Tab-separated table of C-alpha atoms in Angstrom:
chain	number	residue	atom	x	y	z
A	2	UNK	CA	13.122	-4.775	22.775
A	3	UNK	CA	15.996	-2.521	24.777
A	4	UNK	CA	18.816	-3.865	22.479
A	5	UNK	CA	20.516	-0.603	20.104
A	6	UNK	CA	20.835	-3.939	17.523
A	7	UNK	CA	19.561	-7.196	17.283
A	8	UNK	CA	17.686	-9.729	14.763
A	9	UNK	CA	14.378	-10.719	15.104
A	10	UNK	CA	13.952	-14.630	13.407
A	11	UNK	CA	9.980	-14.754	14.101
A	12	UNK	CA	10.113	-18.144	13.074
A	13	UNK	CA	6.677	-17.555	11.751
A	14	UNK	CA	5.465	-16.962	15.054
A	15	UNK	CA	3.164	-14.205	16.237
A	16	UNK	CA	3.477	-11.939	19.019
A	17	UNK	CA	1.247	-10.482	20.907
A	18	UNK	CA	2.912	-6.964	21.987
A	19	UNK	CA	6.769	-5.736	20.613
A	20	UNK	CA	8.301	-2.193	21.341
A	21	UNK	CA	11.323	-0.873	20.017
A	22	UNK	CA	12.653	1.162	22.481
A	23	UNK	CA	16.285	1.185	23.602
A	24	UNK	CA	18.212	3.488	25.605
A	25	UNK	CA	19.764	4.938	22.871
A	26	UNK	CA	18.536	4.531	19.080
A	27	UNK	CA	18.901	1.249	18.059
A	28	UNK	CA	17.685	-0.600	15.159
A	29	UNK	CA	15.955	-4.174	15.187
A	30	UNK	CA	16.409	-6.358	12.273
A	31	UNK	CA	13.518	-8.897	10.959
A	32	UNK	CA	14.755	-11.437	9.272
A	33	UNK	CA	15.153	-14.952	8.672
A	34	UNK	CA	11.816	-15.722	8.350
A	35	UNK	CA	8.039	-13.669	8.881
A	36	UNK	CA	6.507	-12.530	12.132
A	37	UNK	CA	3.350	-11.660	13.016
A	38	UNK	CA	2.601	-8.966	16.125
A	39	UNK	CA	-1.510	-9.407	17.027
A	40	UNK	CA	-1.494	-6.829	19.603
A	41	UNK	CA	0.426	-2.904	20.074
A	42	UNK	CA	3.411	-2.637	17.535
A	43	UNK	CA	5.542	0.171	19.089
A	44	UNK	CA	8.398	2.137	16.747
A	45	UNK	CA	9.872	4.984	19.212
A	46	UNK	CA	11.443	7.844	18.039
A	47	UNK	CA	14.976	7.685	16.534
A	48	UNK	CA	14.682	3.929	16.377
A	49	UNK	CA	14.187	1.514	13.510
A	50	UNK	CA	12.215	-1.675	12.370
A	51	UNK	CA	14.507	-3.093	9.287
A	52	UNK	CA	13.009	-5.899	7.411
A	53	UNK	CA	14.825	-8.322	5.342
A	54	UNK	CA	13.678	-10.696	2.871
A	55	UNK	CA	11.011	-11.374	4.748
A	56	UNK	CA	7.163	-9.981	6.085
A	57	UNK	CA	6.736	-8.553	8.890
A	58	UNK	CA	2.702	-8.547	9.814
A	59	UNK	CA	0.788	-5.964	12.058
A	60	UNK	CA	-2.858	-7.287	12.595
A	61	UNK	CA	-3.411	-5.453	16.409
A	62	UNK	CA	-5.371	-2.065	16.831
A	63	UNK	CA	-2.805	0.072	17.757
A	64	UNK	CA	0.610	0.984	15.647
A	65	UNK	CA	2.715	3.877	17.335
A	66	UNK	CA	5.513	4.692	14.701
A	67	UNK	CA	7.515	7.394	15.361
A	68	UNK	CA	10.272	5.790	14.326
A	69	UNK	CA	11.007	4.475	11.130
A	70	UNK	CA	10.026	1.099	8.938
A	71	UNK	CA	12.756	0.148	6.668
A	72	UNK	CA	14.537	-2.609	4.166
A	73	UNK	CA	13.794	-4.618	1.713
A	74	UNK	CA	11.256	-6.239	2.922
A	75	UNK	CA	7.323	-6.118	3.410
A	76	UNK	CA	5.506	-4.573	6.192
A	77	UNK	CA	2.223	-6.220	5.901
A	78	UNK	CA	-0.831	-3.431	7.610
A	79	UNK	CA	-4.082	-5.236	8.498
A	80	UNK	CA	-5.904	-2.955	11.135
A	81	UNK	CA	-9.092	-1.154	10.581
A	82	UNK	CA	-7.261	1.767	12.549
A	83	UNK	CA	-5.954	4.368	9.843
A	84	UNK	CA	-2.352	3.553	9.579
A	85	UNK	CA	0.004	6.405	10.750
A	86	UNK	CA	0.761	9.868	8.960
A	87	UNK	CA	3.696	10.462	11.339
A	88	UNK	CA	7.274	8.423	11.334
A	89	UNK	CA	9.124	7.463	8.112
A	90	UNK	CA	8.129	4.150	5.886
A	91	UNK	CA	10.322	2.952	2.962
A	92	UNK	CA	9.849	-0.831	2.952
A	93	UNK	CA	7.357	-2.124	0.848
A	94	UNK	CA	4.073	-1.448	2.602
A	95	UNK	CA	0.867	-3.937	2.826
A	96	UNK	CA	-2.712	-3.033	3.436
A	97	UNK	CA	-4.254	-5.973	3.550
A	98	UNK	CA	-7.975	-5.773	3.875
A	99	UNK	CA	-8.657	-9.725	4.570
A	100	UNK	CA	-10.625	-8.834	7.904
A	101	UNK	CA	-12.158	-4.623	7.048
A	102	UNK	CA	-11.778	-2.182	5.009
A	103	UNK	CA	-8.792	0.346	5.374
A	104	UNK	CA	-7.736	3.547	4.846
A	105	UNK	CA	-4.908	4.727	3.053
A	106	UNK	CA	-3.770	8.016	4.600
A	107	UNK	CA	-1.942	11.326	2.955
A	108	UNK	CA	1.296	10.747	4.173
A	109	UNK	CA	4.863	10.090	2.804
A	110	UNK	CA	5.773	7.206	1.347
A	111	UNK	CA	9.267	6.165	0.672
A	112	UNK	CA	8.443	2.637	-1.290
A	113	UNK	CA	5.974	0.425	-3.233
A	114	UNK	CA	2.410	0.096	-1.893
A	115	UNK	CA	0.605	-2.878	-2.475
A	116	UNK	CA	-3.358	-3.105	-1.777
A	117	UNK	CA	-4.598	-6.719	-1.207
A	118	UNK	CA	-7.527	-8.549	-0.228
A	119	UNK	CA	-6.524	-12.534	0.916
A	120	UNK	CA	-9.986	-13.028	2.440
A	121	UNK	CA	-13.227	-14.050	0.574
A	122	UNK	CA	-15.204	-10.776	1.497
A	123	UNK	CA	-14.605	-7.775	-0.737
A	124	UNK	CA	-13.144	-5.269	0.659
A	125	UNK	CA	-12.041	-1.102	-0.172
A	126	UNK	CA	-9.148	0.634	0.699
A	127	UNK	CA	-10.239	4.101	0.603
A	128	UNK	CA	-8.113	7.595	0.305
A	129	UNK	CA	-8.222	9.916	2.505
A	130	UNK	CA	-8.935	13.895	1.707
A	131	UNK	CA	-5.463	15.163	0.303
A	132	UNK	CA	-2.979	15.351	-2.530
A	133	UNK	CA	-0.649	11.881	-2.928
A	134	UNK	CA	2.713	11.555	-3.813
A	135	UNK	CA	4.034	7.906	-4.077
A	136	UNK	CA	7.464	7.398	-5.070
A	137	UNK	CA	7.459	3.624	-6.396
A	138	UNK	CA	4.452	1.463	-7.618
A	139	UNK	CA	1.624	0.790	-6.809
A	140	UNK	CA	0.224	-3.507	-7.086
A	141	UNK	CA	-3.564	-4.608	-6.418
A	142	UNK	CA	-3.867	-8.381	-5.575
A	143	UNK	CA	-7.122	-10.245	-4.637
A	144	UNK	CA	-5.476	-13.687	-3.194
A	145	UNK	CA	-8.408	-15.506	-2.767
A	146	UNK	CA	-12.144	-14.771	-4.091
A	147	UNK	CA	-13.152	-11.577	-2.608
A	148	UNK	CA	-12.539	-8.282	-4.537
A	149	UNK	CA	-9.905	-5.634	-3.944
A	150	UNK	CA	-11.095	-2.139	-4.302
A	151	UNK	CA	-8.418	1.085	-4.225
A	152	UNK	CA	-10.769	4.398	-3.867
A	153	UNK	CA	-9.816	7.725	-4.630
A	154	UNK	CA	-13.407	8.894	-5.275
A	155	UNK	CA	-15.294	9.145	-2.287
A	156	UNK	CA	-12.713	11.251	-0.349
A	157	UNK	CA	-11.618	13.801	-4.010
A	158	UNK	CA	-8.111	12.259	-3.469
A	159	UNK	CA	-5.566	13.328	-5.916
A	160	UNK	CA	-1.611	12.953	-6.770
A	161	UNK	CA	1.010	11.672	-8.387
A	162	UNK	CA	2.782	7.892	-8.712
A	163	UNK	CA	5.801	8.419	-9.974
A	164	UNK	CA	6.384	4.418	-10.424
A	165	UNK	CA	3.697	1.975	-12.104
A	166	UNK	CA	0.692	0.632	-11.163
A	167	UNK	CA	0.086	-3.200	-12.252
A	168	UNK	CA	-3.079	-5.768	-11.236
A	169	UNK	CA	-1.529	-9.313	-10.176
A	170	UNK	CA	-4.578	-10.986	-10.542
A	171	UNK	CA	-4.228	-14.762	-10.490
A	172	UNK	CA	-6.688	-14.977	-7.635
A	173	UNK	CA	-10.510	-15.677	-7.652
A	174	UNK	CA	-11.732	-11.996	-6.595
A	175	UNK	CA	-11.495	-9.235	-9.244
A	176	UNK	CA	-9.265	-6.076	-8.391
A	177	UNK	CA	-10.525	-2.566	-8.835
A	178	UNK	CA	-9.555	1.042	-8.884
A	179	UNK	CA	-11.852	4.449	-8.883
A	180	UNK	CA	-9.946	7.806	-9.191
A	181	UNK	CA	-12.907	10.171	-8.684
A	182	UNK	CA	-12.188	13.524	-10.151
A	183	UNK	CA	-8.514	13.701	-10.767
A	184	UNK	CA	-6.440	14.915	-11.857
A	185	UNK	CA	-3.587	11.858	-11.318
A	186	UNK	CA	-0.911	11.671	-12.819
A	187	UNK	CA	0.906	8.284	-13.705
A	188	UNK	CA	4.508	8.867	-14.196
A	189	UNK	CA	5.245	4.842	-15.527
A	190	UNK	CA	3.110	2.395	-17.043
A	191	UNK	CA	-0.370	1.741	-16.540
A	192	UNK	CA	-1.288	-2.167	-16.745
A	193	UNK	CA	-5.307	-3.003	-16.113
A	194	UNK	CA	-4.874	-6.681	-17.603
A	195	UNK	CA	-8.016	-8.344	-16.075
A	196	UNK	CA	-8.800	-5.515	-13.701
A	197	UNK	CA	-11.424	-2.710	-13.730
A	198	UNK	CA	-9.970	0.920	-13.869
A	199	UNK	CA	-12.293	3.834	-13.473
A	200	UNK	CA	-10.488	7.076	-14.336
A	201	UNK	CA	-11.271	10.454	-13.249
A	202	UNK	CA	-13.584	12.904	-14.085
A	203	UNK	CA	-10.691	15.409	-14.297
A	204	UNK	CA	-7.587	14.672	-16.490
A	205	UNK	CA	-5.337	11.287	-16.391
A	206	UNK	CA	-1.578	11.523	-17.708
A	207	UNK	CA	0.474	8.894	-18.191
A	208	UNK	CA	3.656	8.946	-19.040
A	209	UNK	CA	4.304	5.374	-19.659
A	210	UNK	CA	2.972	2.218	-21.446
A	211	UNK	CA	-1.064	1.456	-21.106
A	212	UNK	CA	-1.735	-2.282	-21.461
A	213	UNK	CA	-5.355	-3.983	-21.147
A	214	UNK	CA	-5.685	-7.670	-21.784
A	215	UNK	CA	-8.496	-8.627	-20.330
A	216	UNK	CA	-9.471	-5.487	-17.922
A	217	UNK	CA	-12.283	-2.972	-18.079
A	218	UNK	CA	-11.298	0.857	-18.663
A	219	UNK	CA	-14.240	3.278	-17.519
A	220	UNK	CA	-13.580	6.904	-18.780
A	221	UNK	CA	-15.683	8.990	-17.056
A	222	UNK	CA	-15.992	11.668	-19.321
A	223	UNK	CA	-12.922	12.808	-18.228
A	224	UNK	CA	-9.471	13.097	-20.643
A	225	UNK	CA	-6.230	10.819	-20.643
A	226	UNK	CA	-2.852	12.465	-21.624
A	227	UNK	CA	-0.235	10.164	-22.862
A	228	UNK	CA	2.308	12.651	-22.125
A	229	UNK	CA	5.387	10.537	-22.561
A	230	UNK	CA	8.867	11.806	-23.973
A	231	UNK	CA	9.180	8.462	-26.160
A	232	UNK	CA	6.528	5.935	-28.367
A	233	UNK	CA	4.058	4.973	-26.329
């Protein structure tokens, strides 16, 4: 798209290629209802995809963002490629592991990340080597009856989420998370209610509420701090 500003109303449709590319920067706006692009999703620099109330879904191979994903909306990730360190995201962003597992890279985030699994194979989302930061929450969801897994262990990821981190459940698959050998920190609540958390081997603190109804907490011999500045 060449326009500095215009709405795209996918109308549910899917496209095959879309770049964002104008002259001069320009932003596009999603809206209306979601769209799908199956092929190359190009974000140039200085340019911006802004999504409304609405998802906006990325199932090709290649994502180019060196622009920036923004709004209220969702951007919904489903490629096996690692999604992008470079650019700026602060819409809600997707992984959605329905077709392979994913990687979650050591980048900045700017909103919530939500890791789902709407397919009936399980599936892992895995982090990469690094320390995280992650300004807003974090939400597992298996959809349908394959399992969501969120991995921290294999790669000795560590960080911070400064928001919450909540299962959805109400699917058929279960949803779990593995935090390897810490330390985390969790600066909001921690809700496992019919989930499976494994902490790490190194320390846990969380600030906020713990709830479990329902969910499996694995301790790992390592500690949890409840380090909040009120009852918790």
């Amino acid at each position: 798209m060449t326009s500095t500003s215009a709405t795209l109303a996918g109308g549910g449709m899917t496209l095959n290629n879309l770049t964002i590319d104008p002259s001069s920067a320009g932003t596009i706006t999603a809206q209306t209802s979601n769209t799908g692009v199956s092929g190359e999703l190009n974000i140039a620099s200085g340019d911006t995809l802004s999504i409304g109330s609405v998802t906006v879904t990325h199932s090709g191979a290649t994502l180019t963002l060196n622009g920036t994903i923004s709004g209220s909306g969702t951007f919904e990730y489903q490629s096996a490629t690692t999604f992008p360190t470079s650019g700026t995201v602060s819409s809600t962003l997707r992984f959605n592991a329905v077709s392979n597992a994913q990687t979650l890279p050591s980048r900045a985030y700017g909103g919530a990340i939500e890791v789902s699994n709407t397919g009936a194979t399980n599936r892992t989302v895995t982090f990469a080597t690094g320390t995280y930061s992650f300004p807003s929450n974090i939400y597992l969801f298996a959809s349908s009856s394959g399992n969501i897994t969120l991995d921290a262990s294999t790669n000795t990821a560590t960080g911070t989420i400064t928001g919450s981190v909540d299962y959805l459940g109400g699917g058929l698959g279960s949803e779990f998370i593995t935090l390897g050998s810490g330390p985390w920190t969790i600066s909001s609540n921690l809700d496992i209610s019919a989930g499976n958390f494994t902490a790490p081997v190194g320390t846990l603190s969380l600030a906020g509420n713990y709830t479990n109804t329902g969910g499996t907490f694995t301790h790992s011999t390592g500690t949890v701090v409840l380090d909040g500045s009120s009852q918790q």
